[in-house]
Amino acid sequence: MTKKTPFSIKRRTFIAGSGAAALAAGVTGFPAVLRAQAPDPVRIGLVHPVTGFIAFSGTQCRAGAELAIADINAAGGIQSLGGAQLEAMLADSQGRPELGASETARLIEGGAVGIVAGFSSAISLATTQEAAKTNTPHVVDVGVADDIVNRGLTNTFRFAPGYGAVAQSAVARLDEINKAANSPAKTAVIIHEESLFGTGTANLMTEELPKIGIEVLSVIRHANPTRDFTNIALQLRSLQPDLIIPANYYNEYVLLARTLRQQRIEAKGIYSVLGGAASNVQFVQEFPEAAEFIMDCNHWYDPNSEVALQRRAAAEAKNLFYTYEVFCAYNAVAFLADAIERAGSTEKEAVIEALNGSTWDNHGMPYGPTEIVNGQNQGAQAVNTQVQSGRIEVVLPAEFASAEAVFPMPSAG
Amino acid sequence: MVDPVILIPSLINGLTTGALYALVALGLTLIYGVLHIINFAHGALLMLALFGVFFLNQIFGIDPYWALLIVPPAMFVIGYGLQRGIIGKASHGRDENILLVTLGLSIIIENMSLYFFRSDTRTVDTPYSFEVVEFAGAFLPLPKVIAFFGALITAGLLWAFMSRTDLGRAIRALAKERKGARLVGINVDHVFAMSFGIGIACLGVAACLLMPSYYVNPQVGYGFVLIAFTTVVLGGMGSFVGAMIGGLIIGVVEAMGGLFLGDSLGQFGIFAIFILILLFRPTGLLGHKA
């Protein structure tokens, strides 16, 4: 018979008690030791429209941003902060500026060191303004309205070009292409979606095209979403422009291009500005015939850059279409991370100072090293692409070109 | 000034588009007419049907028109199951419950689609996607012509079913007088579920006819459901013929509005009609007073 003492304890009870004590000690007694081993993560807020009418683009942006975070973490994180890992804080603007703003505020309250947002111009205007209230560094990934960086917000940075610069390039290069073919294009119709991006781009093009001798016959605005482009195609048939210039989001572009083909509408050129098939791998793969010879002036990587090609291969290995949203968001995150690295701090002022002084060049874009003036990267530029034999080729500027422009486009027969 | 040369083609285009709107609205009006349910999940279920057509094409190579043999019956089963499993149970409570349930269903279906199918826009490229029929100076895409006649045939079949079969008569009896129908031995729960199933099967037909000329993504239902509600209100809640006429009118108004006012204002005309009908003829063109 076992003799019991007042302090006797069973073996199982002891083990359980020890385990509990060890757990309690782990939770309360040693966090300082654990923290010393792994620095606090650096939280980056990603605000994108992953649902709603531009969900495809928003999802692509998020995927690009997450790829960048994964790559930076795999390479050892932020070295100047002891290898701190980047951590994504995700938010969905649903394509609505007011939601983008409230989600930005939520992420900042939750500890985001910087914000990368928001795909559309209207959303970017709202998210940058919200981040400005707390002077939180904000890098715009795709929003192209010039007002985003022209409002004097010191927290706002844009690595990619705005539509003012893109429209000027688009017009100058169109002039170059047209003149090289003995100026066959004399008239154009602009078809644009009705939000800030499409309207702003259309206004700029309407102003600039007459300066190169191209008359704008009509500017046709359409809603998002638009279910049917037959009316617009019929108007094009009536107007018979030499050039069709679309500026719209992916879904509408797909329908427009299909309708043009169905309605047998032909022009000397389909020349998109910041939209369109020529710079969307998915469209080119799914509708190679409709996309053939379409030109676009848009965000695009340097086809001769090893960095860009490696990133493209990595993205495609993950079954991602390597659209401009993916690499623009990737670079926006990497640009911000580079600034945090150089700042050696997550203090907002220090990061903003580092962003202003950035000379980052590991981006694979046709930009050269970063040079920020009033938040805008001065070297950022769009390139001209054209679909040729089912491939997206860069046709201008010549220093980045992978093929020569085909203009006027051959008849589909 | 609009070029008269494009008026007739635009009118024809409006009619073909309107027939598709009518087809989507047919199911909605059937469900409202019999069950008195305003089904906010109609757009989400249309999206589900479109994805069904898309995946049948991508995985098994089934043409969207052959999918008519699979998708509408599958949608019928889904509709029947939803009515017996969720909507029927919720409809025993207050009227608002059912609105919230269908709204909740719509959100669940869309978010699950986003999760499983991603937000990519998908299209089906068929050998006839770019074929056109020339008529009165208009190039009519072959898929739209097929959709137009498909919608008319579906509406005709549905009308024949409702007027010539026992089940159709039971559905109509139930729509007119629930208590009386129950008293004469109609299995109310079964007929309700059949009605809901048939309404949702109409979406399956619409999806098969739409897919060759349209696209699908998890948000695609939104645009259609608003138009479908307007169509049903315009035609008269619960009226098949009204839904057909309403759909055609809306298609033409949208096309003409786009032509005269610009595309982004084309839908202005539709909603102006919606408000005017609500103000001056709330029962719709062919609806009856309750």
XYZ file of C-alpha atoms in Angstrom:
703
model
C 0.000 0.000 0.000
C 1.341 3.398 -0.937
C 1.747 5.848 1.808
C 0.192 9.243 1.049
C 1.797 12.433 2.271
C 0.159 15.886 2.320
C 2.400 16.920 -0.593
C 2.240 13.719 -2.598
C 1.656 14.211 -6.311
C 0.880 11.741 -9.076
C 3.298 11.389 -11.972
C 0.673 12.342 -14.603
C -0.425 15.354 -12.619
C 3.185 16.442 -12.323
C 3.847 16.160 -16.023
C 0.650 18.002 -16.868
C 1.429 20.674 -14.324
C 4.976 21.063 -15.587
C 3.710 21.394 -19.121
C 1.265 24.059 -18.097
C 3.932 25.916 -16.146
C 6.317 25.746 -19.076
C 3.605 27.085 -21.375
C 2.798 29.882 -18.946
C 6.465 30.756 -18.674
C 6.731 30.721 -22.442
C 3.873 33.146 -22.745
C 4.734 35.470 -19.896
C 8.335 34.915 -18.941
C 10.473 34.865 -22.071
C 9.006 37.064 -24.779
C 11.975 39.419 -24.591
C 14.304 36.564 -25.504
C 12.108 35.471 -28.409
C 11.870 39.021 -29.738
C 15.612 39.351 -29.715
C 15.796 36.380 -32.066
C 13.138 37.526 -34.551
C 12.577 41.232 -35.111
C 9.056 42.555 -35.381
C 7.601 42.166 -38.853
C 7.272 45.262 -41.015
C 3.629 45.581 -41.979
C 2.755 46.840 -45.440
C -0.890 47.694 -46.120
C -2.152 46.550 -49.526
C -5.444 48.141 -50.560
C -6.804 46.811 -53.839
C -10.202 46.288 -55.492
C -10.258 42.493 -55.286
C -14.040 42.432 -55.635
C -16.284 44.688 -57.707
C -16.140 45.762 -61.342
C -12.321 45.945 -61.538
C -11.674 42.867 -59.421
C -9.475 41.219 -62.041
C -7.011 44.095 -61.990
C -7.175 44.405 -58.214
C -6.465 40.717 -57.757
C -3.536 40.937 -60.146
C -2.172 43.900 -58.180
C -2.471 42.029 -54.912
C -0.732 39.003 -56.414
C 2.143 41.184 -57.659
C 2.533 42.866 -54.274
C 2.527 39.525 -52.468
C 5.128 38.164 -54.872
C 7.403 41.076 -53.998
C 6.917 40.513 -50.281
C 7.674 36.804 -50.658
C 10.830 37.535 -52.672
C 12.114 40.131 -50.206
C 11.441 37.830 -47.254
C 13.135 34.917 -49.010
C 16.168 37.130 -49.579
C 16.472 37.777 -45.838
C 13.919 40.518 -45.188
C 14.928 44.069 -44.244
C 18.624 43.674 -43.374
C 18.953 47.046 -41.682
C 16.199 46.000 -39.269
C 17.865 42.719 -38.372
C 16.233 40.753 -41.161
C 12.704 41.842 -40.288
C 10.170 40.087 -42.469
C 7.604 42.008 -44.453
C 4.016 41.199 -43.587
C 1.110 42.011 -45.880
C -2.014 43.582 -44.395
C -4.750 43.050 -46.943
C -7.783 45.186 -47.666
C -10.438 45.254 -50.384
C -11.667 48.592 -51.700
C -14.324 46.843 -53.851
C -13.598 49.465 -56.511
C -15.041 52.214 -54.282
C -12.907 55.198 -53.275
C -14.657 55.758 -49.941
C -14.073 52.132 -48.967
C -10.455 52.407 -50.078
C -10.046 55.366 -47.712
C -11.677 53.660 -44.740
C -9.660 50.484 -45.295
C -6.464 52.543 -45.494
C -7.320 54.115 -42.135
C -7.983 50.669 -40.663
C -4.646 49.297 -41.841
C -2.735 52.305 -40.525
C -4.447 51.936 -37.159
C -3.488 48.261 -37.280
C 0.201 49.139 -37.590
C 0.921 49.444 -41.313
C 4.253 51.178 -41.830
C 3.388 52.035 -45.420
C 0.524 51.672 -47.862
C 0.588 50.352 -51.427
C -2.668 51.061 -53.291
C -5.027 51.314 -55.101
C -5.087 50.341 -58.879
C -7.600 53.004 -60.014
C -7.046 56.741 -60.026
C -10.187 57.536 -58.075
C -9.295 55.038 -55.352
C -5.685 56.213 -55.233
C -6.826 59.813 -54.732
C -8.825 58.664 -51.704
C -6.222 56.321 -50.189
C -3.338 58.812 -50.508
C -5.450 61.521 -48.896
C -6.353 59.213 -46.024
C -2.728 58.154 -45.503
C -1.678 61.816 -45.569
C -3.646 62.445 -42.357
C -1.082 60.378 -40.454
C 1.798 61.146 -42.834
C 2.019 57.432 -43.641
C 4.191 56.681 -46.691
C 1.963 55.681 -49.597
C 3.167 54.291 -52.918
C 0.623 54.265 -55.733
C 0.991 51.175 -57.877
C -1.151 51.931 -60.940
C -3.414 55.000 -60.430
C -2.516 57.324 -63.306
C -4.366 60.602 -62.669
C -1.839 63.421 -62.444
C -3.676 64.965 -59.504
C -2.580 62.049 -57.324
C 0.916 63.535 -57.056
C 0.075 67.151 -57.893
C -1.763 67.966 -54.675
C 1.318 68.537 -52.585
C 0.840 65.496 -50.337
C 4.296 64.770 -48.929
C 3.448 61.141 -48.111
C 2.491 60.205 -51.703
C 4.818 58.576 -54.201
C 4.295 57.065 -57.621
C 6.889 54.846 -59.225
C 5.042 54.396 -62.547
C 4.093 57.235 -64.915
C 0.898 59.322 -64.717
C -1.460 59.771 -67.641
C -0.138 63.220 -68.531
C 3.251 61.742 -69.362
C 1.692 58.650 -70.940
C -0.628 60.669 -73.188
C 2.250 62.873 -74.335
C 4.369 59.815 -75.128
C 1.428 58.150 -76.828
C 0.853 61.120 -79.110
C 4.528 61.690 -79.876
C 5.056 58.020 -80.751
C 1.874 57.833 -82.771
C 3.190 60.775 -84.773
C 6.472 58.936 -85.261
C 4.747 55.726 -86.374
C 2.326 57.583 -88.638
C 5.010 59.682 -90.307
C 7.182 56.626 -90.882
C 4.271 55.204 -92.914
C 3.713 58.473 -94.877
C 0.942 59.706 -92.569
C -2.008 57.487 -93.569
C -3.886 58.288 -90.323
C -5.705 61.605 -90.358
C -8.774 60.974 -88.177
C -9.491 59.221 -84.898
C -12.326 58.250 -82.575
C -11.607 57.954 -78.861
C -13.612 55.387 -76.866
C -13.182 55.654 -73.133
C -14.644 54.365 -69.893
C -16.335 57.032 -67.827
C -14.252 57.126 -64.644
C -11.336 59.425 -63.892
C -8.795 57.318 -65.778
C -10.694 57.059 -69.052
C -12.064 60.577 -69.015
C -8.739 62.170 -68.119
C -6.870 60.196 -70.754
C -9.485 61.008 -73.406
C -9.335 64.722 -72.580
C -5.566 64.753 -72.910
C -5.658 62.847 -76.196
C -8.382 65.132 -77.579
C -6.166 68.097 -76.825
C -2.936 66.601 -78.146
C -3.975 64.711 -81.310
C -4.804 67.803 -83.425
C -1.259 69.030 -82.751
C 0.062 66.122 -84.833
C -2.521 66.610 -87.568
C -5.058 64.006 -86.461
C -8.658 65.181 -86.255
C -10.743 63.713 -83.441
C -14.074 62.865 -85.079
C -15.825 61.819 -81.911
C -15.204 61.000 -78.262
C -17.453 58.141 -77.123
C -17.876 57.517 -73.423
C -19.188 54.248 -71.983
C -20.239 52.984 -68.573
C -18.626 50.305 -66.384
C -19.796 47.683 -66.929
C -21.054 47.885 -70.492
C -22.773 44.741 -71.720
C -22.914 45.565 -75.387
C -20.646 47.555 -77.707
C -22.680 47.120 -80.870
C -23.918 50.715 -80.785
C -20.402 52.030 -80.507
C -19.262 49.745 -83.320
C -22.109 51.065 -85.479
C -21.039 54.627 -84.785
C -17.501 53.709 -85.776
C -18.775 52.262 -89.032
C -20.581 55.497 -89.724
C -17.617 57.719 -88.824
C -14.965 55.524 -90.498
C -12.002 56.825 -88.510
C -8.445 55.952 -89.475
C -7.618 55.270 -85.839
C -9.638 53.770 -83.008
C -8.280 54.841 -79.632
C -9.721 52.922 -76.664
C -8.987 53.769 -73.026
C -10.874 51.340 -70.831
C -10.603 48.457 -68.393
C -10.083 44.837 -69.332
C -13.659 43.478 -69.399
C -14.922 46.268 -71.612
C -11.862 46.026 -73.817
C -12.538 42.343 -74.426
C -16.129 43.027 -75.440
C -15.171 46.035 -77.557
C -12.470 44.143 -79.464
C -14.791 41.182 -80.046
C -17.583 43.451 -81.237
C -15.285 45.331 -83.622
C -14.357 42.025 -85.153
C -17.956 40.768 -85.290
C -19.126 44.006 -86.888
C -16.283 43.877 -89.427
C -15.013 47.295 -88.342
C -11.570 47.944 -89.710
C -9.226 50.874 -89.247
C -5.642 51.691 -90.088
C -4.826 51.193 -86.463
C -6.248 50.366 -83.059
C -4.093 52.393 -80.743
C -4.910 52.062 -77.050
C -3.748 54.338 -74.312
C -3.318 52.710 -70.906
C -5.565 49.816 -71.666
C -6.137 47.174 -74.126
C -5.199 43.926 -75.530
C -1.707 44.690 -76.673
C -0.479 44.755 -73.096
C -2.611 42.012 -71.623
C -1.244 38.516 -71.861
C -4.595 36.935 -71.046
C -6.429 38.620 -73.894
C -3.686 37.873 -76.391
C -3.706 34.212 -75.390
C -7.475 33.855 -75.460
C -8.193 35.938 -78.564
C -5.033 36.004 -80.635
C -6.858 36.932 -83.837
C -8.801 39.835 -82.316
C -5.670 41.110 -80.597
C -3.339 40.865 -83.578
C -1.672 44.192 -84.508
C -3.378 46.179 -81.750
C -0.989 48.774 -80.343
C -0.954 50.092 -76.829
C 0.956 52.769 -74.968
C 1.093 51.378 -71.469
C 3.131 50.271 -68.490
C 5.494 47.546 -69.635
C 8.768 46.058 -68.492
C 12.073 46.307 -70.312
C 12.095 43.151 -72.477
C 15.903 43.164 -72.382
C 16.124 43.184 -68.573
C 17.156 39.940 -66.905
C 15.464 41.053 -63.679
C 12.157 41.570 -65.500
C 12.345 38.280 -67.361
C 13.142 36.339 -64.192
C 10.186 37.924 -62.399
C 7.922 37.166 -65.316
C 9.019 33.518 -65.290
C 8.470 33.315 -61.516
C 4.991 34.803 -61.803
C 4.044 32.491 -64.657
C 5.318 29.531 -62.658
C 2.591 30.451 -60.187
C 0.013 30.437 -63.008
C -0.266 34.214 -63.004
C -0.811 36.212 -66.151
C 2.107 38.673 -66.068
C -0.022 41.747 -66.633
C 1.063 45.307 -65.939
C -0.853 45.234 -62.663
C 1.417 42.456 -61.405
C 4.751 44.136 -62.106
C 3.574 47.642 -61.188
C 2.399 46.455 -57.761
C 5.549 44.341 -57.371
C 7.729 47.372 -58.000
C 5.640 49.627 -55.761
C 6.227 47.253 -52.830
C 9.895 46.729 -53.667
C 10.408 50.506 -54.014
C 8.874 51.044 -50.555
C 10.871 48.157 -49.048
C 14.095 49.582 -50.492
C 13.343 52.892 -48.762
C 12.671 51.148 -45.430
C 15.934 49.256 -45.869
C 17.906 52.440 -46.455
C 16.079 54.305 -43.689
C 16.938 51.486 -41.269
C 13.761 52.443 -39.504
C 10.019 52.235 -39.769
C 9.591 55.822 -38.621
C 7.341 57.523 -41.154
C 9.488 60.615 -41.632
C 12.613 58.507 -42.144
C 10.903 56.304 -44.746
C 9.500 59.338 -46.573
C 12.948 60.923 -46.639
C 14.400 57.694 -48.024
C 11.685 57.530 -50.699
C 12.427 61.107 -51.722
C 16.126 60.313 -52.046
C 15.636 56.987 -53.822
C 17.926 55.983 -56.678
C 16.606 52.404 -56.831
C 17.272 50.604 -60.089
C 16.507 46.918 -59.477
C 13.075 47.156 -61.120
C 13.433 45.786 -64.638
C 11.500 48.735 -66.054
C 12.588 51.084 -68.867
C 12.985 53.916 -66.342
C 16.599 54.132 -65.196
C 17.352 54.794 -61.506
C 14.526 56.388 -59.545
C 14.445 60.159 -59.308
C 11.593 61.525 -57.234
C 10.280 65.061 -57.675
C 7.068 65.970 -55.828
C 6.395 62.265 -55.302
C 6.618 61.345 -58.993
C 9.373 59.170 -60.434
C 10.733 61.357 -63.210
C 12.193 58.577 -65.341
C 8.972 56.573 -65.428
C 7.618 56.118 -68.907
C 5.164 53.990 -70.800
C 6.273 52.057 -73.851
C 4.452 51.203 -77.048
C 3.557 47.562 -77.515
C 2.011 45.750 -80.438
C 0.673 42.228 -80.753
C 2.576 40.479 -83.515
C 2.035 36.793 -84.227
C 0.401 36.346 -80.844
C 3.299 37.887 -78.932
C 3.402 41.235 -77.170
C 6.357 43.111 -78.640
C 7.758 46.455 -77.557
C 7.949 48.652 -80.665
C 8.961 52.014 -79.159
C 11.128 53.582 -77.749
C 13.721 52.100 -80.068
C 16.228 51.448 -77.256
C 13.828 48.962 -75.644
C 12.162 47.656 -78.807
C 11.897 43.957 -79.499
C 10.214 44.440 -82.916
C 9.323 47.107 -85.460
C 5.824 48.585 -85.563
C 3.454 47.266 -88.235
C 1.369 50.228 -89.399
C -1.145 50.521 -90.985
C -2.423 47.221 -89.677
C -3.173 44.694 -92.436
C -6.821 44.046 -93.237
C -8.311 41.015 -91.477
C -9.764 40.031 -94.841
C -27.049 64.068 -85.159
C -27.355 60.301 -85.395
C -26.661 58.812 -88.792
C -29.952 57.219 -89.983
C -27.923 54.373 -91.472
C -27.180 53.078 -87.984
C -30.706 53.481 -86.584
C -32.112 50.210 -87.937
C -29.091 48.079 -87.033
C -29.158 49.606 -83.577
C -32.862 48.859 -83.227
C -32.301 45.236 -84.252
C -29.411 44.973 -81.824
C -31.647 46.332 -79.065
C -34.240 43.647 -79.800
C -31.711 40.808 -79.702
C -30.217 42.086 -76.450
C -33.705 42.627 -75.037
C -34.658 39.020 -75.704
C -31.820 37.923 -73.440
C -32.906 40.343 -70.736
C -36.380 38.880 -71.059
C -35.054 35.367 -70.624
C -33.272 36.300 -67.399
C -36.420 38.110 -66.235
C -38.697 35.139 -67.035
C -37.340 33.144 -64.122
C -37.591 36.126 -61.828
C -41.186 36.804 -62.738
C -42.141 33.142 -62.332
C -40.594 33.047 -58.864
C -42.276 36.284 -57.880
C -45.610 35.364 -59.425
C -45.887 32.033 -57.622
C -43.846 32.361 -54.466
C -44.068 36.138 -54.057
C -40.330 36.141 -53.471
C -38.091 38.919 -54.728
C -35.035 36.855 -55.459
C -31.930 38.981 -55.004
C -29.775 35.914 -55.661
C -30.974 35.774 -59.279
C -27.838 37.483 -60.629
C -25.508 35.324 -58.553
C -27.261 32.169 -59.779
C -26.952 33.381 -63.378
C -23.239 33.828 -62.757
C -23.054 30.285 -61.379
C -24.767 28.978 -64.519
C -22.356 30.933 -66.732
C -19.425 29.402 -64.886
C -21.046 26.006 -65.388
C -21.160 26.566 -69.148
C -17.601 27.882 -69.120
C -16.130 24.942 -67.215
C -18.040 22.369 -69.270
C -16.453 23.959 -72.307
C -12.947 24.246 -70.875
C -12.757 20.861 -69.180
C -14.847 18.630 -71.430
C -14.903 20.692 -74.613
C -18.704 20.854 -74.541
C -20.143 23.526 -76.804
C -22.277 26.096 -74.896
C -25.354 25.074 -76.903
C -24.879 21.384 -76.076
C -24.555 22.507 -72.466
C -28.291 23.227 -72.710
C -28.732 19.530 -71.976
C -26.757 19.789 -68.742
C -26.767 23.286 -67.236
C -30.524 24.039 -67.113
C -31.324 20.673 -65.447
C -28.470 21.231 -63.004
C -29.751 24.718 -62.239
C -33.221 23.272 -61.770
C -31.844 20.893 -59.138
C -30.014 23.754 -57.414
C -33.154 25.889 -57.466
C -35.340 23.055 -56.195
C -32.853 22.309 -53.419
C -32.526 25.962 -52.403
C -36.286 26.333 -52.121
C -36.731 23.131 -50.103
C -33.638 23.658 -47.995
C -33.307 27.366 -47.270
C -35.785 29.691 -48.910
C -38.867 27.648 -48.081
C -37.911 27.539 -44.403
C -37.135 31.260 -44.286
C -40.406 32.175 -45.991
C -42.426 30.999 -42.993
C -41.254 34.035 -41.046
C -41.630 37.724 -41.790
C -41.503 38.943 -45.379
C -38.263 40.844 -44.813
C -36.535 37.596 -43.822
C -36.780 36.220 -47.299
C -35.282 39.361 -48.810
C -32.337 39.113 -46.448
C -31.954 35.394 -47.098
C -31.783 35.829 -50.888
C -29.431 38.795 -50.465
C -27.255 36.718 -48.141
C -27.307 33.842 -50.617
C -26.179 36.172 -53.351
C -23.238 37.411 -51.263
C -22.249 33.867 -50.284
C -22.394 32.586 -53.876
C -20.381 35.522 -55.209
C -17.716 35.309 -52.539
C -17.390 31.565 -52.908
C -17.029 32.063 -56.658
C -14.331 34.648 -56.074
C -12.531 32.192 -53.809
C -12.804 29.157 -56.063
C -12.863 30.656 -59.560
C -10.834 33.877 -58.929
C -11.833 37.217 -60.348
C -10.505 36.593 -63.871
C -12.850 37.373 -66.684
C -13.393 34.220 -68.745
C -14.738 33.854 -72.224
C -15.542 30.924 -74.457
C -14.201 31.054 -77.972
C -16.302 28.950 -80.324
C -15.941 28.452 -84.096
C -19.048 30.620 -84.555
C -18.146 33.388 -82.061
C -17.278 35.790 -84.867
C -19.833 34.594 -87.433
C -22.360 37.217 -88.445
C -25.742 37.265 -90.149
C -26.353 40.231 -92.443
C -29.855 41.646 -92.053
C -31.213 45.063 -93.097
C -27.699 46.436 -93.356
C -26.780 45.162 -89.913
C -24.127 42.615 -89.056
C -25.776 40.518 -86.374
C -23.433 38.222 -84.476
C -24.670 34.661 -84.975
C -24.651 33.891 -81.208
C -26.960 36.868 -80.650
C -29.362 35.732 -83.348
C -29.434 32.252 -81.823
C -29.957 33.784 -78.389
C -32.854 35.878 -79.700
C -34.702 32.904 -81.129
C -33.661 30.727 -78.189
C -35.242 33.211 -75.802
C -38.465 33.316 -77.815
C -38.638 29.512 -77.994
C -37.951 29.193 -74.256
C -40.683 31.701 -73.452
C -43.071 29.807 -75.741
C -42.231 26.460 -74.157
C -42.662 27.918 -70.701
C -46.037 29.374 -71.674
C -47.129 26.004 -73.119
C -45.926 24.240 -69.978
C -47.830 26.609 -67.733
C -51.038 26.407 -69.717
C -51.066 22.791 -70.946
C -49.652 20.627 -68.168
C -51.068 19.642 -64.782
C -48.025 20.954 -62.992
C -48.263 24.253 -64.885
C -51.932 24.560 -63.914
C -51.031 23.749 -60.316
C -48.392 26.479 -60.364
C -50.879 28.979 -61.755
C -53.495 27.915 -59.235
C -51.007 28.395 -56.439
C -50.045 31.803 -57.775
C -53.701 32.890 -57.732
C -55.029 31.318 -54.566
C -52.769 29.484 -52.137
C -55.384 28.339 -49.659
C -57.713 27.119 -52.401
C -54.884 25.233 -54.094
C -54.021 23.540 -50.840
C -57.670 22.597 -50.295
C -57.932 20.851 -53.656
C -54.926 18.688 -52.809
C -52.009 20.442 -54.485
C -48.732 19.568 -52.779
C -47.801 23.162 -52.060
C -44.212 22.640 -50.915
C -43.410 20.510 -53.963
C -45.001 22.958 -56.398
C -43.226 25.898 -54.771
C -39.913 24.110 -55.137
C -40.734 23.136 -58.732
C -41.539 26.774 -59.525
C -38.304 28.004 -58.008
C -36.392 25.253 -59.807
C -37.957 26.139 -63.163
C -37.227 29.838 -62.576
C -33.581 29.075 -61.907
C -33.441 26.611 -64.841
C -34.380 29.582 -67.071
C -31.097 31.128 -65.937
C -29.344 27.970 -67.096
C -30.852 28.428 -70.547
C -29.900 32.128 -70.523
C -26.328 31.236 -69.550
C -25.953 28.758 -72.433
C -27.283 31.333 -74.900
C -25.211 34.184 -73.455
C -21.835 32.553 -73.068
C -20.766 32.431 -76.748
C -20.972 36.224 -76.981
C -20.365 37.307 -73.414
C -17.998 36.774 -70.503
C -18.191 35.505 -66.970
C -16.602 36.649 -63.746
C -17.943 36.539 -60.177
C -19.475 40.008 -60.502
C -21.191 39.503 -63.829
C -24.660 38.946 -62.324
C -24.992 42.449 -60.890
C -25.646 44.161 -64.188
C -28.219 41.603 -65.238
C -30.177 41.442 -62.017
C -30.931 45.164 -62.027
C -32.091 44.960 -65.614
C -34.151 41.863 -64.799
C -35.933 43.616 -61.934
C -36.676 46.585 -64.177
C -37.971 44.248 -66.869
C -40.265 42.457 -64.449
C -41.644 45.704 -63.037
C -42.130 47.118 -66.524
C -43.839 44.012 -67.864
C -45.916 43.419 -64.771
C -44.880 41.299 -61.803
C -45.652 37.672 -62.541
C -46.527 38.111 -66.215
C -44.576 35.991 -68.750
C -45.739 37.927 -71.757
C -45.058 41.122 -69.836
C -41.503 39.956 -69.114
C -40.921 39.272 -72.811
C -42.335 42.617 -73.898
C -40.554 44.401 -71.042
C -37.232 42.809 -71.985
C -37.570 43.813 -75.615
C -38.540 47.379 -74.674
C -35.599 47.688 -72.311
C -33.199 46.333 -74.911
C -34.425 48.870 -77.458
C -34.439 51.751 -74.950
C -30.887 50.904 -73.940
C -29.726 50.749 -77.557
C -31.531 53.935 -78.604
C -30.528 55.748 -75.432
C -26.920 54.811 -76.091
C -27.211 56.077 -79.631
C -28.844 59.420 -78.858
C -27.509 60.208 -75.407
C -24.183 58.397 -75.435
C -23.486 54.941 -74.131
C -22.946 55.892 -70.513
C -26.392 57.528 -70.469
C -28.063 54.621 -72.251
C -29.001 53.065 -68.926
C -30.447 56.363 -67.776
C -33.410 55.683 -70.053
C -33.972 52.275 -68.493
C -34.130 53.568 -64.973
C -36.204 56.565 -66.017
C -38.744 54.055 -67.336
C -38.471 52.099 -64.098
C -39.326 55.158 -62.012
C -42.102 56.317 -64.340
C -43.730 52.886 -64.289
C -43.544 52.769 -60.508
C -45.128 56.197 -60.323
C -47.860 55.940 -62.925
C -48.524 52.231 -63.480
C -47.131 50.277 -60.544
C -48.707 47.052 -61.796
C -46.606 47.230 -64.978
C -47.771 46.964 -68.574
C -49.529 43.616 -68.237
C -49.702 43.179 -64.485
C -52.914 42.890 -62.503
C -53.855 44.661 -59.336
C -53.332 42.517 -56.260
